[in-house]
Amino acid sequence: MKIILKDGSELDLKSGATAKDAARAISEGLLRAAVAAKINGQLADLLTALCEGDRLEIVTLKDKEGLEVYRHTCAHVLAQALKTVFPTCKLAIGPVIDNGFYYDVDFKTPITMEDFAKIEAEMKKIIKADFPIERFTLSREDAIVLMSKFHENYKVELIQDLPEGEEISFYKQGSFTDLCRGPHLPSTGKIKAFKLVSIAGAYWRGDEKKKMLTRIYGTAFAKKEEMDEYFEMLEEAKKRDHVKLGKEMKLFALLNEGKGFPFFLPSGMILKNVLVDYWRQLHRREGYVEVQTPMIMTRTLWENSGHWEHYKDNMYTTKIDGEDCAVKPMNCPGGMLVYKLAPHSYKDLPIRMGELGLVHRHEKSGQLHGLMRVRCFTQDDAHIFMLPEQITDEIKGVVRIIDEVYSLFGFKYHVELSTRPKDSMGSDEDWDKATNALRAALDELKLPYVVNEGDGAFYGPKIDFHLEDSIKRTWQCGTIQLDFQMPQRFDLEYVGEDGQKHRPIMIHRVVFGSIERFIGILIEHYAGKFPVWLAPEQVKVLPVTDRAAAYATELADRINAMGLRASADLRKEKIGRKILDAEMEKVPYKLIVGDKEVEGNTVSVRKRGEGDIGVMTQDDFIALLKKENDEKIIF
RNA sequence: GCUGCUGUGGCUCAGUCGGUAGAGCACAUCCUUGGUAAGGAUGAGGUCGGCGGUUCAAGUCCGCUCAGCAGCUCCA
């Protein structure tokens, strides 16, 4: 029979030959490297029999899919080892994830990381034994019988949920058999480098109401060196942790007296204010106006907006003069009230109404994380009230702003479209209309996105923009939400060309998302080494001796008077020490001034990360600094 | 909230077998005026996260609790 290879060439094989036979026929080297096959685009085991005319691609560890197969087999090796070391444990699921794999297991008595050595030793034995890994299939009934025999009730539950009539595949290695779609490596001996990484709780089927299982995380690489590199990379990433840097750089503080309510310190406030200044300039250019609505409003308002019904668990409430009130968890209801203050003409729309609103939300304690997840944060919010025909343009406008801002910082982001959640309000028709409008805008912009079913806000679907932190966890920052509900609930109107009253449509949107979270991401992105325009302190003037102290102070004053940020280090320390300290503080520019500089009205400049860049006049340096600072100024 | 781990001066960490605490950095004072990544001396600073228990004796053992970290769930 003939099969077709990746490069289009044909290969002649005996009928009944497997993908492994094909690899052998191509080359000895390929046979050694092969971990799986792709037959007609479908990932499969190497031992899969081929048919006349199949398109075949041999998958090796160099392919992403090959590494995934490798790690998946490693998860099975872990499971087999666990069944040996802890015979009473019950297996749940063991998938591949980015950078590794995990297995969820129900243990009689909890295990700890101390047990890892034992488990890893057993895994090594299994690898050394080089068990062949064999695939077989059973009917649903037989599959249930088999898994029941092993007392694997989680597996039984999984099988019961599989569609009727389908054959169910299993993989057997040595005495161990696991329910699995596959594919897998041909034998356990192919695994070269693996490590168990951590342990955590995870709910069975991701459901908070179900039993919590023990999740064992592991990783595996083709070579030991690659694994070492990976762990080194993780160590490096930890040094960028914004909680650690925020403390070291005195940007913010997290205290027990306000769990989830961050304190912003002077340097952190500079950073925050610089971001806010930039935001204001940008939004002025884009035709936004700015308002501020109250922090506390009455229960009747929150009932009207639907928050009291759908969001109460996350709201802080209080009583004022006997009346129930809530601290705002969102800015929209306040914005609605502002819109309603006056009648509007279709000629006024769209109205783009921004608000840097401080919102409070009661997040569960275990969910708090540095600045990324807090209980009070500033949203760089805006509500856009518009005509139906303006929807697409307005969405595109917001996407453009978000892209401009993220690009400015050099962020990579990915986009998700979140649809109607279980707990929500409004008609299906409105939800469909809104979801389709968002989808249409994304398609028109040719922006790639993934759909996140059921993750929308309770009042409408949304487009979410996600940014990565230093260890590649992603955080939602920007979001665009299309809302047909609030305008109805608040009875918003405009007078159309026809003189009749109409209902405007509204967008909620944020660019930074939460300024606090955005700052967290920025700290990790720059590892604390902020560009000049963001740096809390831009210049440190370092006099060599007391004789230059007055000159240093005057220079720092001159820079500050221009709205830039400098200070002089007048301590009685050696210059080397002052340089070290300023470097540790990550100040972009250090100016060394001694007798020579005082004499010539010059400065000796050190740039962060580059060292000594030479002597220049005060005026030249200030021009240089100003240019870098003004890079991002819009007006 | 759930599971696991951690909690010792402002920071980073030692502290063995239970015998009532130690270092470096930072801080203060003094000496040093030194030209591109740590000058020297002296000093002050801790009821060992909190509460309770076991014990002649608890940082150390036990229980509870609070907080932090990782993951799950939820979310900007």
mmCIF file of N, CA, C and O in Angstrom, chain A residues 286-370:
data_model
loop_
_atom_site.group_PDB
_atom_site.id
_atom_site.type_symbol
_atom_site.label_atom_id
_atom_site.label_comp_id
_atom_site.label_asym_id
_atom_site.label_seq_id
_atom_site.Cartn_x
_atom_site.Cartn_y
_atom_site.Cartn_z
ATOM 1 N N GLU A 286 -9.560 61.325 22.641
ATOM 2 C CA GLU A 286 -10.535 60.412 22.055
ATOM 3 C C GLU A 286 -11.986 60.866 22.276
ATOM 4 O O GLU A 286 -12.918 60.095 22.041
ATOM 5 N N GLY A 287 -12.154 62.095 22.762
ATOM 6 C CA GLY A 287 -13.507 62.627 22.887
ATOM 7 C C GLY A 287 -14.288 62.151 24.097
ATOM 8 O O GLY A 287 -15.518 62.082 24.052
ATOM 9 N N TYR A 288 -13.584 61.829 25.159
ATOM 10 C CA TYR A 288 -14.273 61.434 26.387
ATOM 11 C C TYR A 288 -14.418 62.639 27.307
ATOM 12 O O TYR A 288 -13.592 63.551 27.284
ATOM 13 N N VAL A 289 -15.466 62.630 28.145
ATOM 14 C CA VAL A 289 -15.565 63.592 29.242
ATOM 15 C C VAL A 289 -15.388 62.784 30.520
ATOM 16 O O VAL A 289 -15.437 61.565 30.494
ATOM 17 N N GLU A 290 -15.160 63.480 31.640
ATOM 18 C CA GLU A 290 -14.927 62.732 32.880
ATOM 19 C C GLU A 290 -15.904 63.177 33.956
ATOM 20 O O GLU A 290 -16.178 64.365 34.095
ATOM 21 N N VAL A 291 -16.424 62.209 34.711
ATOM 22 C CA VAL A 291 -17.310 62.526 35.835
ATOM 23 C C VAL A 291 -16.809 61.790 37.069
ATOM 24 O O VAL A 291 -15.914 60.948 36.985
ATOM 25 N N GLN A 292 -17.394 62.116 38.203
ATOM 26 C CA GLN A 292 -17.141 61.331 39.404
ATOM 27 C C GLN A 292 -18.459 61.146 40.127
ATOM 28 O O GLN A 292 -19.173 62.116 40.369
ATOM 29 N N THR A 293 -18.779 59.890 40.446
ATOM 30 C CA THR A 293 -20.051 59.612 41.114
ATOM 31 C C THR A 293 -19.757 59.108 42.523
ATOM 32 O O THR A 293 -18.644 58.677 42.814
ATOM 33 N N PRO A 294 -20.744 59.169 43.425
ATOM 34 C CA PRO A 294 -20.475 58.886 44.841
ATOM 35 C C PRO A 294 -20.082 57.436 45.106
ATOM 36 O O PRO A 294 -20.441 56.533 44.368
ATOM 37 N N MET A 295 -19.387 57.260 46.216
ATOM 38 C CA MET A 295 -18.908 55.943 46.628
ATOM 39 C C MET A 295 -20.048 55.143 47.264
ATOM 40 O O MET A 295 -20.087 53.932 47.166
ATOM 41 N N ILE A 296 -20.930 55.847 47.932
ATOM 42 C CA ILE A 296 -22.018 55.153 48.639
ATOM 43 C C ILE A 296 -23.352 55.660 48.105
ATOM 44 O O ILE A 296 -23.560 56.868 48.003
ATOM 45 N N MET A 297 -24.235 54.713 47.740
ATOM 46 C CA MET A 297 -25.566 55.101 47.264
ATOM 47 C C MET A 297 -26.605 54.142 47.835
ATOM 48 O O MET A 297 -26.280 53.074 48.343
ATOM 49 N N THR A 298 -27.856 54.530 47.725
ATOM 50 C CA THR A 298 -28.924 53.806 48.432
ATOM 51 C C THR A 298 -29.259 52.460 47.808
ATOM 52 O O THR A 298 -29.050 52.229 46.628
ATOM 53 N N ARG A 299 -29.860 51.629 48.635
ATOM 54 C CA ARG A 299 -30.279 50.290 48.220
ATOM 55 C C ARG A 299 -31.212 50.345 47.010
ATOM 56 O O ARG A 299 -31.117 49.513 46.121
ATOM 57 N N THR A 300 -32.099 51.344 46.992
ATOM 58 C CA THR A 300 -33.064 51.419 45.885
ATOM 59 C C THR A 300 -32.336 51.519 44.545
ATOM 60 O O THR A 300 -32.726 50.889 43.574
ATOM 61 N N LEU A 301 -31.228 52.259 44.512
ATOM 62 C CA LEU A 301 -30.463 52.370 43.270
ATOM 63 C C LEU A 301 -29.916 50.999 42.871
ATOM 64 O O LEU A 301 -30.002 50.598 41.708
ATOM 65 N N TRP A 302 -29.356 50.272 43.834
ATOM 66 C CA TRP A 302 -28.737 48.977 43.530
ATOM 67 C C TRP A 302 -29.776 47.920 43.192
ATOM 68 O O TRP A 302 -29.494 46.972 42.459
ATOM 69 N N GLU A 303 -31.001 48.100 43.728
ATOM 70 C CA GLU A 303 -32.083 47.188 43.338
ATOM 71 C C GLU A 303 -32.470 47.461 41.901
ATOM 72 O O GLU A 303 -32.655 46.554 41.098
ATOM 73 N N ASN A 304 -32.536 48.725 41.581
ATOM 74 C CA ASN A 304 -32.900 49.127 40.220
ATOM 75 C C ASN A 304 -31.871 48.612 39.200
ATOM 76 O O ASN A 304 -32.230 48.148 38.115
ATOM 77 N N SER A 305 -30.607 48.641 39.556
ATOM 78 C CA SER A 305 -29.556 48.235 38.613
ATOM 79 C C SER A 305 -29.420 46.718 38.525
ATOM 80 O O SER A 305 -28.782 46.206 37.617
ATOM 81 N N GLY A 306 -30.021 46.006 39.492
ATOM 82 C CA GLY A 306 -29.904 44.546 39.484
ATOM 83 C C GLY A 306 -28.764 44.047 40.347
ATOM 84 O O GLY A 306 -28.634 42.855 40.585
ATOM 85 N N HIS A 307 -27.902 44.966 40.832
ATOM 86 C CA HIS A 307 -26.770 44.526 41.645
ATOM 87 C C HIS A 307 -27.217 43.885 42.951
ATOM 88 O O HIS A 307 -26.610 42.944 43.425
ATOM 89 N N TRP A 308 -28.289 44.464 43.535
ATOM 90 C CA TRP A 308 -28.728 43.937 44.835
ATOM 91 C C TRP A 308 -29.118 42.457 44.694
ATOM 92 O O TRP A 308 -28.853 41.645 45.561
ATOM 93 N N GLU A 309 -29.702 42.126 43.537
ATOM 94 C CA GLU A 309 -30.126 40.735 43.311
ATOM 95 C C GLU A 309 -28.956 39.852 42.868
ATOM 96 O O GLU A 309 -28.824 38.728 43.325
ATOM 97 N N HIS A 310 -28.133 40.377 41.965
ATOM 98 C CA HIS A 310 -27.134 39.514 41.335
ATOM 99 C C HIS A 310 -25.719 39.653 41.913
ATOM 100 O O HIS A 310 -24.835 38.889 41.556
ATOM 101 N N TYR A 311 -25.473 40.656 42.708
ATOM 102 C CA TYR A 311 -24.092 40.916 43.098
ATOM 103 C C TYR A 311 -23.929 41.170 44.591
ATOM 104 O O TYR A 311 -22.864 41.531 45.060
ATOM 105 N N LYS A 312 -25.015 40.949 45.368
ATOM 106 C CA LYS A 312 -25.012 41.380 46.764
ATOM 107 C C LYS A 312 -23.893 40.748 47.599
ATOM 108 O O LYS A 312 -23.307 41.402 48.462
ATOM 109 N N ASP A 313 -23.577 39.472 47.319
ATOM 110 C CA ASP A 313 -22.545 38.783 48.104
ATOM 111 C C ASP A 313 -21.196 39.479 48.022
ATOM 112 O O ASP A 313 -20.353 39.316 48.899
ATOM 113 N N ASN A 314 -20.986 40.238 46.954
ATOM 114 C CA ASN A 314 -19.700 40.913 46.784
ATOM 115 C C ASN A 314 -19.741 42.371 47.215
ATOM 116 O O ASN A 314 -18.786 43.099 46.977
ATOM 117 N N MET A 315 -20.890 42.800 47.789
ATOM 118 C CA MET A 315 -21.013 44.230 48.093
ATOM 119 C C MET A 315 -20.897 44.508 49.589
ATOM 120 O O MET A 315 -21.374 43.727 50.405
ATOM 121 N N TYR A 316 -20.284 45.638 49.922
ATOM 122 C CA TYR A 316 -20.236 46.106 51.306
ATOM 123 C C TYR A 316 -21.443 46.996 51.519
ATOM 124 O O TYR A 316 -21.684 47.921 50.747
ATOM 125 N N THR A 317 -22.185 46.694 52.546
ATOM 126 C CA THR A 317 -23.397 47.480 52.773
ATOM 127 C C THR A 317 -23.304 48.207 54.108
ATOM 128 O O THR A 317 -22.504 47.846 54.976
ATOM 129 N N THR A 318 -24.115 49.225 54.248
ATOM 130 C CA THR A 318 -24.122 50.005 55.482
ATOM 131 C C THR A 318 -25.491 50.673 55.604
ATOM 132 O O THR A 318 -26.318 50.556 54.704
ATOM 133 N N LYS A 319 -25.730 51.310 56.730
ATOM 134 C CA LYS A 319 -27.003 52.023 56.929
ATOM 135 C C LYS A 319 -26.686 53.488 57.172
ATOM 136 O O LYS A 319 -25.781 53.813 57.945
ATOM 137 N N ILE A 320 -27.401 54.355 56.493
ATOM 138 C CA ILE A 320 -27.218 55.778 56.742
ATOM 139 C C ILE A 320 -28.585 56.366 57.081
ATOM 140 O O ILE A 320 -29.527 56.242 56.293
ATOM 141 N N ASP A 321 -28.692 56.980 58.261
ATOM 142 C CA ASP A 321 -29.972 57.503 58.747
ATOM 143 C C ASP A 321 -31.086 56.460 58.603
ATOM 144 O O ASP A 321 -32.183 56.761 58.142
ATOM 145 N N GLY A 322 -30.739 55.227 58.919
ATOM 146 C CA GLY A 322 -31.749 54.169 58.906
ATOM 147 C C GLY A 322 -32.011 53.566 57.537
ATOM 148 O O GLY A 322 -32.781 52.625 57.407
ATOM 149 N N GLU A 323 -31.356 54.111 56.490
ATOM 150 C CA GLU A 323 -31.621 53.603 55.141
ATOM 151 C C GLU A 323 -30.480 52.691 54.683
ATOM 152 O O GLU A 323 -29.304 53.030 54.855
ATOM 153 N N ASP A 324 -30.832 51.539 54.080
ATOM 154 C CA ASP A 324 -29.822 50.618 53.559
ATOM 155 C C ASP A 324 -29.065 51.281 52.417
ATOM 156 O O ASP A 324 -29.667 51.840 51.509
ATOM 157 N N CYS A 325 -27.733 51.156 52.470
ATOM 158 C CA CYS A 325 -26.907 51.703 51.397
ATOM 159 C C CYS A 325 -25.829 50.690 51.057
ATOM 160 O O CYS A 325 -25.574 49.755 51.809
ATOM 161 N N ALA A 326 -25.200 50.861 49.901
ATOM 162 C CA ALA A 326 -24.091 49.988 49.532
ATOM 163 C C ALA A 326 -22.943 50.822 48.992
ATOM 164 O O ALA A 326 -23.159 51.859 48.361
ATOM 165 N N VAL A 327 -21.730 50.347 49.259
ATOM 166 C CA VAL A 327 -20.534 50.958 48.676
ATOM 167 C C VAL A 327 -20.450 50.433 47.254
ATOM 168 O O VAL A 327 -20.639 49.238 47.030
ATOM 169 N N LYS A 328 -20.178 51.292 46.301
ATOM 170 C CA LYS A 328 -20.300 50.835 44.909
ATOM 171 C C LYS A 328 -19.258 49.789 44.536
ATOM 172 O O LYS A 328 -18.075 49.962 44.789
ATOM 173 N N PRO A 329 -19.722 48.674 43.940
ATOM 174 C CA PRO A 329 -18.807 47.666 43.414
ATOM 175 C C PRO A 329 -18.550 47.930 41.933
ATOM 176 O O PRO A 329 -17.654 47.347 41.339
ATOM 177 N N MET A 330 -19.364 48.784 41.336
ATOM 178 C CA MET A 330 -19.213 49.134 39.927
ATOM 179 C C MET A 330 -19.657 50.582 39.779
ATOM 180 O O MET A 330 -20.388 51.102 40.607
ATOM 181 N N ASN A 331 -19.225 51.211 38.685
ATOM 182 C CA ASN A 331 -19.525 52.621 38.501
ATOM 183 C C ASN A 331 -20.784 52.893 37.678
ATOM 184 O O ASN A 331 -21.275 54.015 37.640
ATOM 185 N N CYS A 332 -21.278 51.833 37.017
ATOM 186 C CA CYS A 332 -22.325 52.084 36.027
ATOM 187 C C CYS A 332 -23.595 52.754 36.560
ATOM 188 O O CYS A 332 -24.071 53.702 35.941
ATOM 189 N N PRO A 333 -24.161 52.297 37.698
ATOM 190 C CA PRO A 333 -25.412 52.934 38.105
ATOM 191 C C PRO A 333 -25.259 54.451 38.298
ATOM 192 O O PRO A 333 -26.152 55.211 37.914
ATOM 193 N N GLY A 334 -24.130 54.860 38.861
ATOM 194 C CA GLY A 334 -23.882 56.298 39.020
ATOM 195 C C GLY A 334 -23.885 56.985 37.661
ATOM 196 O O GLY A 334 -24.459 58.065 37.491
ATOM 197 N N GLY A 335 -23.256 56.338 36.687
ATOM 198 C CA GLY A 335 -23.197 56.892 35.334
ATOM 199 C C GLY A 335 -24.583 57.041 34.728
ATOM 200 O O GLY A 335 -24.868 58.035 34.047
ATOM 201 N N MET A 336 -25.462 56.046 35.013
ATOM 202 C CA MET A 336 -26.836 56.108 34.504
ATOM 203 C C MET A 336 -27.529 57.368 35.026
ATOM 204 O O MET A 336 -28.212 58.065 34.285
ATOM 205 N N LEU A 337 -27.328 57.616 36.323
ATOM 206 C CA LEU A 337 -27.991 58.767 36.932
ATOM 207 C C LEU A 337 -27.506 60.067 36.307
ATOM 208 O O LEU A 337 -28.279 60.994 36.101
ATOM 209 N N VAL A 338 -26.208 60.119 35.991
ATOM 210 C CA VAL A 338 -25.667 61.331 35.363
ATOM 211 C C VAL A 338 -26.314 61.517 33.987
ATOM 212 O O VAL A 338 -26.745 62.623 33.636
ATOM 213 N N TYR A 339 -26.445 60.445 33.229
ATOM 214 C CA TYR A 339 -27.056 60.541 31.898
ATOM 215 C C TYR A 339 -28.473 61.079 31.987
ATOM 216 O O TYR A 339 -28.916 61.888 31.175
ATOM 217 N N LYS A 340 -29.188 60.605 33.010
ATOM 218 C CA LYS A 340 -30.604 60.956 33.148
ATOM 219 C C LYS A 340 -30.859 62.393 33.604
ATOM 220 O O LYS A 340 -31.999 62.829 33.630
ATOM 221 N N LEU A 341 -29.791 63.081 33.979
ATOM 222 C CA LEU A 341 -29.985 64.420 34.529
ATOM 223 C C LEU A 341 -30.611 65.387 33.525
ATOM 224 O O LEU A 341 -31.249 66.354 33.899
ATOM 225 N N ALA A 342 -30.396 65.111 32.241
ATOM 226 C CA ALA A 342 -30.910 66.042 31.233
ATOM 227 C C ALA A 342 -31.415 65.237 30.049
ATOM 228 O O ALA A 342 -30.975 64.117 29.826
ATOM 229 N N PRO A 343 -32.358 65.807 29.264
ATOM 230 C CA PRO A 343 -32.795 65.124 28.045
ATOM 231 C C PRO A 343 -31.673 65.155 27.010
ATOM 232 O O PRO A 343 -30.848 66.064 27.017
ATOM 233 N N HIS A 344 -31.633 64.115 26.157
ATOM 234 C CA HIS A 344 -30.570 64.046 25.161
ATOM 235 C C HIS A 344 -31.149 63.938 23.768
ATOM 236 O O HIS A 344 -32.187 63.312 23.568
ATOM 237 N N SER A 345 -30.462 64.536 22.815
ATOM 238 C CA SER A 345 -30.826 64.442 21.403
ATOM 239 C C SER A 345 -29.926 63.408 20.745
ATOM 240 O O SER A 345 -28.810 63.173 21.205
ATOM 241 N N TYR A 346 -30.404 62.824 19.653
ATOM 242 C CA TYR A 346 -29.562 61.890 18.902
ATOM 243 C C TYR A 346 -28.299 62.586 18.435
ATOM 244 O O TYR A 346 -27.279 61.948 18.205
ATOM 245 N N LYS A 347 -28.365 63.927 18.332
ATOM 246 C CA LYS A 347 -27.197 64.679 17.885
ATOM 247 C C LYS A 347 -26.079 64.668 18.931
ATOM 248 O O LYS A 347 -24.925 64.928 18.601
ATOM 249 N N ASP A 348 -26.458 64.404 20.215
ATOM 250 C CA ASP A 348 -25.440 64.407 21.281
ATOM 251 C C ASP A 348 -24.649 63.103 21.330
ATOM 252 O O ASP A 348 -23.624 63.020 22.002
ATOM 253 N N LEU A 349 -25.201 62.054 20.675
ATOM 254 C CA LEU A 349 -24.601 60.743 20.839
ATOM 255 C C LEU A 349 -23.524 60.494 19.777
ATOM 256 O O LEU A 349 -23.651 61.004 18.673
ATOM 257 N N PRO A 350 -22.509 59.723 20.051
ATOM 258 C CA PRO A 350 -22.291 59.045 21.324
ATOM 259 C C PRO A 350 -21.760 59.983 22.407
ATOM 260 O O PRO A 350 -21.031 60.916 22.120
ATOM 261 N N ILE A 351 -22.166 59.703 23.645
ATOM 262 C CA ILE A 351 -21.574 60.392 24.790
ATOM 263 C C ILE A 351 -20.598 59.410 25.423
ATOM 264 O O ILE A 351 -20.969 58.286 25.763
ATOM 265 N N ARG A 352 -19.345 59.806 25.523
ATOM 266 C CA ARG A 352 -18.331 58.922 26.114
ATOM 267 C C ARG A 352 -17.966 59.500 27.473
ATOM 268 O O ARG A 352 -17.289 60.516 27.573
ATOM 269 N N MET A 353 -18.466 58.839 28.520
ATOM 270 C CA MET A 353 -18.372 59.418 29.861
ATOM 271 C C MET A 353 -17.431 58.592 30.732
ATOM 272 O O MET A 353 -17.764 57.482 31.145
ATOM 273 N N GLY A 354 -16.263 59.119 30.975
ATOM 274 C CA GLY A 354 -15.252 58.398 31.750
ATOM 275 C C GLY A 354 -15.387 58.637 33.236
ATOM 276 O O GLY A 354 -15.938 59.645 33.670
ATOM 277 N N GLU A 355 -14.900 57.670 34.009
ATOM 278 C CA GLU A 355 -14.848 57.853 35.456
ATOM 279 C C GLU A 355 -13.740 56.986 36.031
ATOM 280 O O GLU A 355 -13.739 55.768 35.863
ATOM 281 N N LEU A 356 -12.796 57.627 36.726
ATOM 282 C CA LEU A 356 -11.793 56.853 37.464
ATOM 283 C C LEU A 356 -12.444 56.533 38.803
ATOM 284 O O LEU A 356 -12.343 57.303 39.748
ATOM 285 N N GLY A 357 -13.145 55.420 38.829
ATOM 286 C CA GLY A 357 -13.990 55.129 39.984
ATOM 287 C C GLY A 357 -13.360 54.131 40.926
ATOM 288 O O GLY A 357 -12.937 53.069 40.524
ATOM 289 N N LEU A 358 -13.330 54.500 42.199
ATOM 290 C CA LEU A 358 -12.817 53.578 43.220
ATOM 291 C C LEU A 358 -13.962 52.656 43.618
ATOM 292 O O LEU A 358 -14.966 53.109 44.162
ATOM 293 N N VAL A 359 -13.831 51.377 43.316
ATOM 294 C CA VAL A 359 -14.897 50.437 43.653
ATOM 295 C C VAL A 359 -14.427 49.461 44.733
ATOM 296 O O VAL A 359 -13.234 49.197 44.863
ATOM 297 N N HIS A 360 -15.381 48.960 45.502
ATOM 298 C CA HIS A 360 -15.083 47.988 46.566
ATOM 299 C C HIS A 360 -15.869 46.720 46.303
ATOM 300 O O HIS A 360 -17.075 46.777 46.060
ATOM 301 N N ARG A 361 -15.183 45.592 46.352
ATOM 302 C CA ARG A 361 -15.867 44.312 46.165
ATOM 303 C C ARG A 361 -15.366 43.344 47.216
ATOM 304 O O ARG A 361 -14.156 43.235 47.431
ATOM 305 N N HIS A 362 -16.288 42.639 47.839
ATOM 306 C CA HIS A 362 -15.847 41.672 48.833
ATOM 307 C C HIS A 362 -15.445 40.380 48.151
ATOM 308 O O HIS A 362 -16.279 39.538 47.850
ATOM 309 N N GLU A 363 -14.151 40.208 47.912
ATOM 310 C CA GLU A 363 -13.635 38.976 47.318
ATOM 311 C C GLU A 363 -13.327 38.017 48.450
ATOM 312 O O GLU A 363 -12.915 38.426 49.532
ATOM 313 N N LYS A 364 -13.484 36.721 48.189
ATOM 314 C CA LYS A 364 -13.174 35.720 49.211
ATOM 315 C C LYS A 364 -11.693 35.781 49.555
ATOM 316 O O LYS A 364 -10.856 36.015 48.676
ATOM 317 N N SER A 365 -11.379 35.567 50.832
ATOM 318 C CA SER A 365 -10.017 35.817 51.309
ATOM 319 C C SER A 365 -8.953 35.062 50.513
ATOM 320 O O SER A 365 -7.897 35.603 50.218
ATOM 321 N N GLY A 366 -9.247 33.810 50.153
ATOM 322 C CA GLY A 366 -8.241 33.008 49.452
ATOM 323 C C GLY A 366 -7.944 33.499 48.052
ATOM 324 O O GLY A 366 -7.036 33.010 47.411
ATOM 325 N N GLN A 367 -8.722 34.443 47.577
ATOM 326 C CA GLN A 367 -8.539 34.901 46.208
ATOM 327 C C GLN A 367 -7.697 36.138 46.099
ATOM 328 O O GLN A 367 -7.327 36.553 45.010
ATOM 329 N N LEU A 368 -7.401 36.735 47.235
ATOM 330 C CA LEU A 368 -6.616 37.964 47.216
ATOM 331 C C LEU A 368 -5.196 37.628 46.791
ATOM 332 O O LEU A 368 -4.654 36.584 47.130
ATOM 333 N N HIS A 369 -4.604 38.517 46.017
ATOM 334 C CA HIS A 369 -3.237 38.293 45.570
ATOM 335 C C HIS A 369 -2.590 39.622 45.233
ATOM 336 O O HIS A 369 -2.897 40.222 44.208
ATOM 337 N N GLY A 370 -1.678 40.068 46.114
ATOM 338 C CA GLY A 370 -0.925 41.292 45.859
ATOM 339 C C GLY A 370 -1.824 42.408 45.363
ATOM 340 O O GLY A 370 -2.872 42.673 45.945
#
